[in-house]
Amino acid sequence: MASVVCTLRDHQDDINWCAFSAKLLATCSGDKTLRIYNAEDFSELPFSPLKGHGYSVHCCCFSPCGQLLVSCSTDATVVVWSTVTGDIEAVLEHPGRSPVRICALSPNAAHLVSGASDGTLALWDFHSKRLSRTGGVRDTTMVACSFSPCSQMFMTGSTYGDLRLWDLHLNQLLAKKDAHDLGVSCCSFAPSILSCNQVVQFRLASCGQDCHLKIWVINKFTSGGFDMVLLHTLTGQTAPVFCCAYSSDGQLLVSGSVDKSVKVYDANNAVPLHTLNHHDRYVTACAFHPTSPLIATGSMDKTVNICRLEDGCRGGKSSPGKAAAGRLKLLVADWSEGDVSEWLVEEGLQGLVDKFKANNIDGTELLSLTKETLASELGIESVGLRGKLLRKVEELKSGSMSLGVPDEFLCPITRELMREPVIAADGYSYEREAIENWIHTKNRSSPMTNLPLLTTLLTPNHTLKMAISRWKTSQ
């Protein structure tokens, strides 16, 4: 379940954006201000509101350390604020003095991108606050931007409806035209990176005026080429979708719409988990807290709602019911098609139930599945999803489903129960200390694939940590 725990009513105009750091929440509005709140009790900080823009503030984002906040405005500037004092650290004037609609910081805090109403992009060195390069697309408005988790490229979206991937020299790596009919409104990279054979994969969510939320796979090949494949189209909202955001572990995806709703999805399986209908007007902003099960949503009703996700909404496993308990007494080879469907749901693989039913997959056939049959016969295109399913099947074969510690709770390096699980660039979860030691001593290769890790960035896997905690409590 999900419930509203707090409603902030301080802004005097539409909410345009909201962003979390570990300790703070920032919101910005058409009233020309930003407001900063303590993320524990949501009390407003003494120096809030921040006043420095001359017109509507469209976007804001925190630096990774949380001590700086960046905002952009119709006044054609990007302002860097101290979150310690509320003072202005720098004012960056966008080239051409066009209204700035979007800004984004790279995860390593080295680069800042601003996008404007005339289609221009400015890439800034964030440390020196100096302009590095300019580029863009003519005759459109940049309204969306997100850096990849490796900080080496970023995606932009425009009112043309196109999504474009750029490197740090502002060279276009790929362009997906008409990604959203009538225009893109937001895009967000998932925090994890997957490595498979000679391909590195990224996930991207985007939404737009076509009322759709889409999940894409971006493949980077060792040859240097890229391609972009549509993985899921989510149609749970009935009007244009204005905003979307991934959770810090990449397991959840949230979106807000003109239909006044907020939808929370299982990001891996594209399954809706919850709908919130607590705003009176269009939902224009959404953000996950990086470490707590909280979502902030902003609206044209001038309010920001803070929603708490309960454990059941985080994709964790619950204790088996009577049907599950009965099924576990059977050999997997004796499972019926219905037993297989129930197992898929319990393992968070609800999105595969229809495919399995259509192909009459029972227990015997489940145990015989391979990467090849999943791709060619069942049409499961996602490498990550195929890998997850096959790992679950291996757990069934080894009996770890009912004996001892669930295998997914064990670090692949130490084979011990994880205390601080993190997601590495290969998409697998490890105990933080174990993978950090591995990276320092094994020349940055993946323990699971033996391929080079594209980045040493480690993302806390909060969903897995919560699942381990619930399992330990149940023992």
Tab-separated table of C-alpha atoms in Angstrom:
chain	number	residue	atom	x	y	z
A	1	MET	CA	0.000	0.000	0.000
A	2	ALA	CA	0.924	3.664	-0.323
A	3	SER	CA	-0.420	6.553	1.712
A	4	VAL	CA	0.021	10.316	1.971
A	5	VAL	CA	1.867	11.252	5.160
A	6	CYS	CA	2.284	14.978	4.567
A	7	THR	CA	1.035	17.743	2.254
A	8	LEU	CA	3.136	20.894	1.719
A	9	ARG	CA	1.128	23.999	0.798
A	10	ASP	CA	3.748	26.767	0.787
A	11	HIS	CA	4.073	27.620	-2.910
A	12	GLN	CA	1.801	30.234	-4.453
A	13	ASP	CA	1.776	28.805	-8.008
A	14	ASP	CA	2.098	25.528	-9.930
A	15	ILE	CA	4.740	23.072	-8.718
A	16	ASN	CA	7.168	22.440	-11.585
A	17	TRP	CA	9.705	20.028	-10.059
A	18	CYS	CA	10.732	18.280	-6.861
A	19	ALA	CA	13.977	16.560	-5.927
A	20	PHE	CA	15.338	14.644	-2.948
A	21	SER	CA	18.796	14.400	-1.465
A	22	ALA	CA	19.465	12.057	1.441
A	23	LYS	CA	18.493	14.752	3.953
A	24	LEU	CA	16.509	17.378	2.042
A	25	LEU	CA	13.566	17.883	-0.293
A	26	ALA	CA	13.620	20.748	-2.828
A	27	THR	CA	10.601	22.031	-4.740
A	28	CYS	CA	10.329	24.789	-7.347
A	29	SER	CA	7.383	26.669	-8.730
A	30	GLY	CA	5.917	29.211	-11.087
A	31	ASP	CA	6.019	31.611	-8.128
A	32	LYS	CA	9.767	32.164	-8.905
A	33	THR	CA	10.964	30.446	-5.718
A	34	LEU	CA	12.481	27.213	-4.492
A	35	ARG	CA	11.637	25.790	-1.080
A	36	ILE	CA	13.852	23.472	0.958
A	37	TYR	CA	12.543	21.030	3.566
A	38	ASN	CA	14.060	18.628	6.056
A	39	ALA	CA	13.411	15.153	4.606
A	40	GLU	CA	12.742	13.645	8.050
A	41	ASP	CA	9.921	15.821	9.374
A	42	PHE	CA	9.373	18.055	6.285
A	43	SER	CA	9.819	21.247	8.228
A	44	GLU	CA	10.960	24.134	6.032
A	45	LEU	CA	14.555	25.267	6.538
A	46	PRO	CA	15.110	28.749	8.039
A	47	PHE	CA	16.582	30.245	4.849
A	48	SER	CA	13.759	28.927	2.643
A	49	PRO	CA	12.291	30.067	0.282
A	50	LEU	CA	15.204	30.686	-2.074
A	51	LYS	CA	14.683	33.830	-4.131
A	52	GLY	CA	17.017	34.614	-7.009
A	53	HIS	CA	15.151	33.882	-10.222
A	54	GLY	CA	13.142	36.553	-12.008
A	55	TYR	CA	10.584	34.220	-13.562
A	56	SER	CA	9.150	30.707	-13.175
A	57	VAL	CA	11.594	28.054	-11.901
A	58	HIS	CA	11.222	24.938	-14.076
A	59	CYS	CA	13.620	22.351	-12.668
A	60	CYS	CA	15.958	21.653	-9.745
A	61	CYS	CA	18.432	18.923	-8.805
A	62	PHE	CA	20.857	18.201	-5.967
A	63	SER	CA	24.548	17.464	-6.273
A	64	PRO	CA	25.397	13.887	-5.185
A	65	CYS	CA	26.738	15.125	-1.835
A	66	GLY	CA	23.550	17.128	-1.257
A	67	GLN	CA	25.365	20.344	-0.370
A	68	LEU	CA	24.545	22.131	-3.640
A	69	LEU	CA	21.251	22.636	-5.443
A	70	VAL	CA	20.900	23.626	-9.110
A	71	SER	CA	17.840	25.344	-10.577
A	72	CYS	CA	16.868	26.804	-13.962
A	73	SER	CA	14.303	29.361	-15.024
A	74	THR	CA	12.517	31.268	-17.755
A	75	ASP	CA	14.912	34.111	-16.859
A	76	ALA	CA	17.565	32.245	-18.947
A	77	THR	CA	19.794	31.405	-15.992
A	78	VAL	CA	20.955	28.373	-14.089
A	79	VAL	CA	21.598	29.116	-10.414
A	80	VAL	CA	23.767	27.061	-8.062
A	81	TRP	CA	22.722	27.334	-4.391
A	82	SER	CA	24.321	26.250	-1.139
A	83	THR	CA	21.964	23.984	0.799
A	84	VAL	CA	23.914	24.771	3.965
A	85	THR	CA	23.367	28.543	3.926
A	86	GLY	CA	20.836	29.149	1.146
A	87	ASP	CA	23.316	31.499	-0.568
A	88	ILE	CA	23.835	31.702	-4.328
A	89	GLU	CA	27.152	30.092	-5.279
A	90	ALA	CA	27.014	30.842	-9.019
A	91	VAL	CA	24.720	32.206	-11.744
A	92	LEU	CA	25.209	30.641	-15.183
A	93	GLU	CA	23.710	32.499	-18.150
A	94	HIS	CA	22.503	30.157	-20.847
A	95	PRO	CA	23.955	30.994	-24.296
A	96	GLY	CA	21.474	32.986	-26.380
A	97	ARG	CA	19.530	34.071	-23.288
A	98	SER	CA	16.652	31.733	-24.088
A	99	PRO	CA	14.395	30.458	-21.271
A	100	VAL	CA	15.982	27.397	-19.637
A	101	ARG	CA	13.475	24.573	-19.262
A	102	ILE	CA	15.603	21.717	-17.942
A	103	CYS	CA	18.869	21.069	-16.104
A	104	ALA	CA	20.628	17.883	-15.019
A	105	LEU	CA	23.780	16.999	-13.061
A	106	SER	CA	25.913	13.951	-13.851
A	107	PRO	CA	26.100	11.320	-11.077
A	108	ASN	CA	29.810	12.054	-10.606
A	109	ALA	CA	29.050	15.797	-10.278
A	110	ALA	CA	31.554	16.668	-13.029
A	111	HIS	CA	29.072	17.940	-15.613
A	112	LEU	CA	25.916	20.029	-15.768
A	113	VAL	CA	23.596	20.267	-18.757
A	114	SER	CA	20.993	22.974	-19.357
A	115	GLY	CA	18.415	22.871	-22.152
A	116	ALA	CA	16.451	25.836	-23.463
A	117	SER	CA	13.287	26.810	-25.302
A	118	ASP	CA	15.214	27.482	-28.520
A	119	GLY	CA	16.521	23.903	-28.648
A	120	THR	CA	20.037	24.748	-27.467
A	121	LEU	CA	22.043	22.716	-24.986
A	122	ALA	CA	24.851	23.994	-22.795
A	123	LEU	CA	27.351	21.633	-21.167
A	124	TRP	CA	29.095	23.109	-18.129
A	125	ASP	CA	32.095	22.013	-16.090
A	126	PHE	CA	30.370	21.884	-12.733
A	127	HIS	CA	33.502	22.230	-10.624
A	128	SER	CA	34.636	25.462	-12.289
A	129	LYS	CA	31.091	26.571	-13.311
A	130	ARG	CA	32.481	27.328	-16.784
A	131	LEU	CA	30.797	26.659	-20.137
A	132	SER	CA	32.405	23.706	-21.936
A	133	ARG	CA	30.349	23.255	-25.098
A	134	THR	CA	27.087	24.199	-26.769
A	135	GLY	CA	24.906	22.335	-29.228
A	136	GLY	CA	21.293	21.314	-29.668
A	137	VAL	CA	18.473	20.909	-32.152
A	138	ARG	CA	16.851	23.780	-34.015
A	139	ASP	CA	13.206	24.823	-33.839
A	140	THR	CA	12.203	22.826	-30.793
A	141	THR	CA	12.148	23.159	-26.999
A	142	MET	CA	14.287	21.002	-24.743
A	143	VAL	CA	12.051	19.836	-21.905
A	144	ALA	CA	13.698	16.645	-20.618
A	145	CYS	CA	17.225	15.552	-19.737
A	146	SER	CA	18.831	12.706	-17.792
A	147	PHE	CA	22.434	11.561	-17.388
A	148	SER	CA	23.357	7.904	-17.713
A	149	PRO	CA	24.568	6.256	-14.473
A	150	CYS	CA	28.123	6.144	-15.873
A	151	SER	CA	28.078	9.971	-16.341
A	152	GLN	CA	29.506	9.633	-19.856
A	153	MET	CA	26.363	10.477	-21.838
A	154	PHE	CA	22.905	11.972	-21.425
A	155	MET	CA	19.476	11.754	-23.034
A	156	THR	CA	17.323	14.736	-23.995
A	157	GLY	CA	13.674	14.961	-24.963
A	158	SER	CA	11.913	17.743	-26.815
A	159	THR	CA	8.519	19.045	-27.814
A	160	TYR	CA	9.171	17.454	-31.227
A	161	GLY	CA	8.683	14.059	-29.566
A	162	ASP	CA	12.251	12.879	-30.132
A	163	LEU	CA	14.745	11.352	-27.709
A	164	ARG	CA	18.436	12.007	-28.438
A	165	LEU	CA	21.517	10.518	-26.796
A	166	TRP	CA	24.605	12.752	-26.534
A	167	ASP	CA	28.199	12.267	-25.432
A	168	LEU	CA	30.215	14.815	-23.468
A	169	HIS	CA	31.397	16.446	-26.703
A	170	LEU	CA	27.736	17.057	-27.630
A	171	ASN	CA	27.958	14.535	-30.453
A	172	GLN	CA	24.666	12.735	-31.090
A	173	LEU	CA	25.064	9.027	-30.439
A	174	LEU	CA	21.524	8.115	-31.517
A	175	ALA	CA	18.149	9.737	-32.163
A	176	LYS	CA	14.738	8.140	-31.694
A	177	LYS	CA	12.307	10.340	-33.590
A	178	ASP	CA	8.618	10.279	-32.685
A	179	ALA	CA	9.384	8.487	-29.428
A	180	HIS	CA	6.246	10.187	-28.114
A	181	ASP	CA	3.594	11.583	-30.408
A	182	LEU	CA	2.956	15.300	-29.712
A	183	GLY	CA	6.080	15.630	-27.552
A	184	VAL	CA	8.253	14.251	-24.755
A	185	SER	CA	7.645	15.645	-21.274
A	186	CYS	CA	10.252	13.818	-19.129
A	187	CYS	CA	12.914	11.107	-19.233
A	188	SER	CA	14.886	9.265	-16.562
A	189	PHE	CA	17.761	6.756	-16.714
A	190	ALA	CA	17.571	3.745	-14.422
A	191	PRO	CA	20.538	3.721	-12.006
A	192	SER	CA	21.905	0.290	-12.939
A	193	ILE	CA	24.035	-0.896	-15.860
A	194	LEU	CA	23.894	-4.416	-17.307
A	195	SER	CA	26.794	-6.135	-19.093
A	196	CYS	CA	26.103	-9.148	-21.298
A	197	ASN	CA	28.588	-10.645	-23.762
A	198	GLN	CA	29.788	-7.712	-25.881
A	199	VAL	CA	26.913	-5.375	-25.004
A	200	VAL	CA	26.414	-2.883	-22.181
A	201	GLN	CA	22.749	-2.107	-21.472
A	202	PHE	CA	21.007	0.861	-19.927
A	203	ARG	CA	17.321	1.353	-19.126
A	204	LEU	CA	15.496	4.625	-19.755
A	205	ALA	CA	11.945	5.666	-18.901
A	206	SER	CA	10.230	8.417	-20.874
A	207	CYS	CA	6.745	9.911	-20.928
A	208	GLY	CA	4.848	12.356	-23.067
A	209	GLN	CA	1.768	13.981	-24.487
A	210	ASP	CA	0.643	10.654	-26.006
A	211	CYS	CA	-0.468	9.489	-22.516
A	212	HIS	CA	2.216	6.791	-22.485
A	213	LEU	CA	5.040	5.881	-20.144
A	214	LYS	CA	7.696	3.929	-22.038
A	215	ILE	CA	10.663	1.849	-20.928
A	216	TRP	CA	13.562	1.571	-23.371
A	217	VAL	CA	16.709	-0.535	-23.549
A	218	ILE	CA	19.791	1.299	-24.822
A	219	ASN	CA	22.549	-1.018	-26.033
A	220	LYS	CA	26.170	0.079	-26.282
A	221	PHE	CA	28.272	-2.273	-28.401
A	222	THR	CA	32.011	-2.830	-28.146
A	223	SER	CA	32.245	-1.477	-31.703
A	224	GLY	CA	31.158	1.901	-30.329
A	225	GLY	CA	27.675	1.801	-31.841
A	226	PHE	CA	24.364	2.268	-30.046
A	227	ASP	CA	20.787	1.224	-30.568
A	228	MET	CA	17.565	1.847	-28.663
A	229	VAL	CA	14.740	-0.676	-28.345
A	230	LEU	CA	11.281	-0.156	-26.861
A	231	LEU	CA	10.781	-2.697	-24.067
A	232	HIS	CA	7.417	-1.708	-22.531
A	233	THR	CA	4.632	0.789	-23.195
A	234	LEU	CA	2.576	1.491	-20.075
A	235	THR	CA	-0.914	2.848	-20.690
A	236	GLY	CA	-2.255	3.032	-17.149
A	237	GLN	CA	-2.939	6.782	-17.289
A	238	THR	CA	-5.640	8.306	-19.451
A	239	ALA	CA	-4.128	11.715	-20.214
A	240	PRO	CA	-0.670	13.143	-21.010
A	241	VAL	CA	2.017	11.916	-18.606
A	242	PHE	CA	4.087	14.867	-17.375
A	243	CYS	CA	6.761	13.286	-15.164
A	244	CYS	CA	8.517	10.016	-14.372
A	245	ALA	CA	11.332	8.884	-12.079
A	246	TYR	CA	13.135	5.690	-11.045
A	247	SER	CA	13.811	4.692	-7.457
A	248	SER	CA	17.484	4.721	-6.451
A	249	ASP	CA	17.703	0.934	-6.758
A	250	GLY	CA	15.918	0.880	-10.121
A	251	GLN	CA	13.198	-1.469	-8.896
A	252	LEU	CA	10.315	1.018	-8.974
A	253	LEU	CA	9.091	3.614	-11.443
A	254	VAL	CA	6.652	6.446	-10.698
A	255	SER	CA	4.746	8.713	-13.085
A	256	GLY	CA	2.337	11.642	-12.780
A	257	SER	CA	-0.349	12.640	-15.254
A	258	VAL	CA	-2.831	15.248	-16.405
A	259	ASP	CA	-5.523	12.805	-15.197
A	260	LYS	CA	-4.400	13.838	-11.643
A	261	SER	CA	-3.099	10.351	-10.831
A	262	VAL	CA	0.261	9.053	-9.644
A	263	LYS	CA	1.173	5.509	-10.696
A	264	VAL	CA	3.825	3.322	-9.093
A	265	TYR	CA	5.152	0.397	-11.172
A	266	ASP	CA	7.394	-2.593	-10.756
A	267	ALA	CA	10.050	-1.283	-13.147
A	268	ASN	CA	11.491	-4.662	-14.105
A	269	ASN	CA	8.210	-6.298	-15.058
A	270	ALA	CA	6.192	-3.192	-16.020
A	271	VAL	CA	3.440	-4.153	-13.573
A	272	PRO	CA	1.352	-1.441	-11.831
A	273	LEU	CA	1.630	-1.655	-8.056
A	274	HIS	CA	-0.375	1.306	-6.821
A	275	THR	CA	-2.361	4.364	-7.876
A	276	LEU	CA	-2.569	7.581	-5.839
A	277	ASN	CA	-5.362	10.065	-6.480
A	278	HIS	CA	-4.709	12.824	-3.962
A	279	HIS	CA	-4.090	15.846	-6.196
A	280	ASP	CA	-6.846	18.160	-7.453
A	281	ARG	CA	-5.097	19.177	-10.677
A	282	TYR	CA	-2.420	17.943	-13.099
A	283	VAL	CA	0.526	16.097	-11.506
A	284	THR	CA	3.681	17.762	-12.816
A	285	ALA	CA	6.535	16.436	-10.648
A	286	CYS	CA	7.612	13.242	-8.896
A	287	ALA	CA	10.728	12.014	-7.117
A	288	PHE	CA	11.848	9.084	-4.931
A	289	HIS	CA	13.782	9.535	-1.721
A	290	PRO	CA	17.200	7.829	-2.201
A	291	THR	CA	17.115	5.746	0.991
A	292	SER	CA	13.589	5.833	2.464
A	293	PRO	CA	10.350	4.453	0.942
A	294	LEU	CA	9.031	7.955	0.195
A	295	ILE	CA	7.764	9.645	-2.970
A	296	ALA	CA	7.218	13.375	-3.423
A	297	THR	CA	4.658	14.483	-6.011
A	298	GLY	CA	3.920	18.036	-7.115
A	299	SER	CA	0.893	19.438	-8.887
A	300	MET	CA	-0.731	22.439	-10.485
A	301	ASP	CA	-2.902	22.513	-7.351
A	302	LYS	CA	0.165	24.200	-5.735
A	303	THR	CA	0.759	21.330	-3.291
A	304	VAL	CA	3.449	18.699	-2.785
A	305	ASN	CA	2.350	15.358	-1.349
A	306	ILE	CA	4.756	13.074	0.509
A	307	CYS	CA	3.714	9.439	0.128
A	308	ARG	CA	5.067	6.443	1.996
A	309	LEU	CA	5.305	3.062	0.297
A	310	GLU	CA	4.628	0.125	2.566
A	311	ASP	CA	6.607	-3.111	2.205
A	312	GLY	CA	3.948	-4.709	0.037
A	313	CYS	CA	4.473	-2.010	-2.566
A	314	ARG	CA	8.213	-2.576	-2.772
A	315	GLY	CA	8.053	-5.889	-4.599
A	316	GLY	CA	9.163	-8.016	-1.628
A	317	LYS	CA	8.060	-11.581	-1.007
A	318	SER	CA	5.347	-12.373	1.475
A	319	SER	CA	4.901	-15.558	3.415
A	320	PRO	CA	3.360	-18.289	1.270
A	321	GLY	CA	-0.371	-18.819	1.600
A	322	LYS	CA	-2.192	-22.132	1.660
A	323	ALA	CA	-1.985	-22.598	-2.108
A	324	ALA	CA	1.737	-21.826	-2.124
A	325	ALA	CA	2.380	-24.062	0.876
A	326	GLY	CA	0.608	-26.917	-0.871
A	327	ARG	CA	2.546	-26.313	-4.065
A	328	LEU	CA	5.901	-26.420	-2.238
A	329	LYS	CA	5.156	-29.956	-1.103
A	330	LEU	CA	5.149	-31.061	-4.750
A	331	LEU	CA	8.181	-31.734	-6.914
A	332	VAL	CA	8.586	-28.833	-9.328
A	333	ALA	CA	8.277	-31.277	-12.219
A	334	ASP	CA	4.760	-32.059	-10.971
A	335	TRP	CA	3.606	-28.431	-10.972
A	336	SER	CA	0.594	-27.533	-13.088
A	337	GLU	CA	0.426	-24.469	-15.330
A	338	GLY	CA	-1.488	-22.748	-12.523
A	339	ASP	CA	1.286	-23.562	-10.042
A	340	VAL	CA	3.835	-22.003	-12.399
A	341	SER	CA	1.704	-18.847	-12.737
A	342	GLU	CA	1.425	-18.526	-8.937
A	343	TRP	CA	5.187	-18.954	-8.598
A	344	LEU	CA	5.856	-16.232	-11.194
A	345	VAL	CA	3.672	-13.776	-9.278
A	346	GLU	CA	5.412	-14.575	-5.963
A	347	GLU	CA	8.819	-14.047	-7.560
A	348	GLY	CA	7.834	-10.601	-8.895
A	349	LEU	CA	7.551	-11.845	-12.500
A	350	GLN	CA	3.860	-11.081	-13.029
A	351	GLY	CA	4.547	-9.676	-16.480
A	352	LEU	CA	5.438	-13.160	-17.761
A	353	VAL	CA	2.261	-14.935	-16.641
A	354	ASP	CA	0.360	-14.394	-19.900
A	355	LYS	CA	3.304	-15.573	-22.019
A	356	PHE	CA	3.678	-18.718	-19.926
A	357	LYS	CA	-0.045	-19.468	-20.047
A	358	ALA	CA	-0.134	-18.974	-23.832
A	359	ASN	CA	2.708	-21.487	-24.200
A	360	ASN	CA	1.284	-23.971	-21.660
A	361	ILE	CA	4.401	-23.946	-19.472
A	362	ASP	CA	4.064	-26.451	-16.617
A	363	GLY	CA	6.665	-27.555	-14.063
A	364	THR	CA	8.521	-29.924	-16.371
A	365	GLU	CA	8.853	-27.341	-19.115
A	366	LEU	CA	9.796	-24.650	-16.588
A	367	LEU	CA	12.830	-26.680	-15.529
A	368	SER	CA	13.923	-27.149	-19.147
A	369	LEU	CA	13.900	-23.447	-20.121
A	370	THR	CA	17.088	-21.980	-21.601
A	371	LYS	CA	18.214	-18.547	-22.759
A	372	GLU	CA	17.508	-19.628	-26.330
A	373	THR	CA	13.957	-20.857	-25.706
A	374	LEU	CA	13.100	-17.762	-23.651
A	375	ALA	CA	14.166	-15.504	-26.520
A	376	SER	CA	12.993	-17.480	-29.567
A	377	GLU	CA	9.879	-19.305	-28.322
A	378	LEU	CA	8.559	-17.039	-25.568
A	379	GLY	CA	9.721	-13.776	-27.139
A	380	ILE	CA	11.321	-12.369	-23.953
A	381	GLU	CA	13.624	-9.701	-25.379
A	382	SER	CA	15.076	-8.315	-22.142
A	383	VAL	CA	18.439	-9.907	-21.327
A	384	GLY	CA	18.071	-8.873	-17.687
A	385	LEU	CA	14.596	-10.405	-17.396
A	386	ARG	CA	15.762	-13.671	-18.988
A	387	GLY	CA	18.687	-13.787	-16.584
A	388	LYS	CA	16.486	-13.158	-13.555
A	389	LEU	CA	14.048	-15.902	-14.586
A	390	LEU	CA	16.810	-18.437	-15.172
A	391	ARG	CA	18.351	-17.637	-11.759
A	392	LYS	CA	14.963	-18.284	-10.152
A	393	VAL	CA	14.686	-21.594	-12.008
A	394	GLU	CA	18.158	-22.590	-10.788
A	395	GLU	CA	17.000	-21.858	-7.241
A	396	LEU	CA	14.123	-24.275	-7.772
A	397	LYS	CA	16.480	-26.933	-9.061
A	398	SER	CA	18.808	-26.592	-6.090
A	399	GLY	CA	15.975	-26.554	-3.555
A	400	SER	CA	16.977	-23.178	-2.153
A	401	MET	CA	13.383	-22.103	-2.384
A	402	SER	CA	12.507	-24.072	0.699
A	403	LEU	CA	15.836	-24.905	2.329
A	404	GLY	CA	18.206	-22.490	4.062
A	405	VAL	CA	18.861	-18.901	2.991
A	406	PRO	CA	17.326	-17.831	-0.342
A	407	ASP	CA	20.145	-17.715	-2.888
A	408	GLU	CA	19.310	-14.162	-3.965
A	409	PHE	CA	20.126	-13.006	-0.409
A	410	LEU	CA	23.674	-14.403	-0.621
A	411	CYS	CA	26.572	-12.362	-1.970
A	412	PRO	CA	27.899	-14.075	-5.141
A	413	ILE	CA	31.470	-13.434	-3.931
A	414	THR	CA	31.342	-14.490	-0.266
A	415	ARG	CA	28.194	-16.681	-0.415
A	416	GLU	CA	27.168	-15.076	2.883
A	417	LEU	CA	23.936	-13.283	3.781
A	418	MET	CA	24.245	-9.670	2.613
A	419	ARG	CA	24.033	-6.802	5.110
A	420	GLU	CA	24.618	-3.863	2.725
A	421	PRO	CA	23.664	-5.091	-0.772
A	422	VAL	CA	24.656	-2.855	-3.685
A	423	ILE	CA	24.103	-3.090	-7.430
A	424	ALA	CA	27.270	-3.014	-9.546
A	425	ALA	CA	27.631	-2.014	-13.197
A	426	ASP	CA	27.049	-5.628	-14.314
A	427	GLY	CA	23.527	-5.510	-12.875
A	428	TYR	CA	24.212	-8.009	-10.068
A	429	SER	CA	23.913	-7.357	-6.333
A	430	TYR	CA	26.847	-7.874	-3.966
A	431	GLU	CA	27.829	-7.162	-0.373
A	432	ARG	CA	29.346	-3.665	-0.512
A	433	GLU	CA	32.628	-4.553	1.211
A	434	ALA	CA	33.093	-7.663	-0.942
A	435	ILE	CA	32.592	-5.951	-4.306
A	436	GLU	CA	34.705	-2.953	-3.275
A	437	ASN	CA	37.569	-5.299	-2.383
A	438	TRP	CA	37.042	-7.200	-5.639
A	439	ILE	CA	37.197	-4.009	-7.714
A	440	HIS	CA	40.392	-2.905	-5.981
A	441	THR	CA	42.143	-6.244	-6.517
A	442	LYS	CA	40.630	-7.711	-9.704
A	443	ASN	CA	41.183	-4.937	-12.236
A	444	ARG	CA	37.512	-3.884	-12.400
A	445	SER	CA	36.163	-7.095	-13.919
A	446	SER	CA	32.699	-8.462	-13.124
A	447	PRO	CA	32.684	-11.429	-10.711
A	448	MET	CA	29.696	-12.867	-12.591
A	449	THR	CA	30.496	-12.200	-16.272
A	450	ASN	CA	34.278	-11.626	-16.173
A	451	LEU	CA	33.737	-8.610	-18.454
A	452	PRO	CA	35.110	-5.151	-17.630
A	453	LEU	CA	32.869	-3.017	-15.416
A	454	LEU	CA	31.927	0.141	-17.288
A	455	THR	CA	31.948	2.088	-14.027
A	456	THR	CA	32.796	1.407	-10.382
A	457	LEU	CA	29.658	3.225	-9.261
A	458	LEU	CA	27.741	1.123	-6.700
A	459	THR	CA	24.022	1.724	-6.081
A	460	PRO	CA	22.422	0.664	-2.763
A	461	ASN	CA	19.813	-2.071	-3.345
A	462	HIS	CA	17.232	-0.933	-0.799
A	463	THR	CA	14.541	-3.305	-2.058
A	464	LEU	CA	16.799	-6.327	-1.533
A	465	LYS	CA	17.893	-5.073	1.881
A	466	MET	CA	14.240	-4.752	2.959
A	467	ALA	CA	13.487	-8.253	1.660
A	468	ILE	CA	16.418	-9.699	3.623
A	469	SER	CA	15.243	-7.887	6.748
A	470	ARG	CA	11.723	-9.304	6.386
A	471	TRP	CA	13.104	-12.798	5.816
A	472	LYS	CA	15.313	-12.590	8.912
A	473	THR	CA	12.307	-11.409	10.975
A	474	SER	CA	10.253	-14.362	9.787
A	475	GLN	CA	12.863	-16.935	10.842
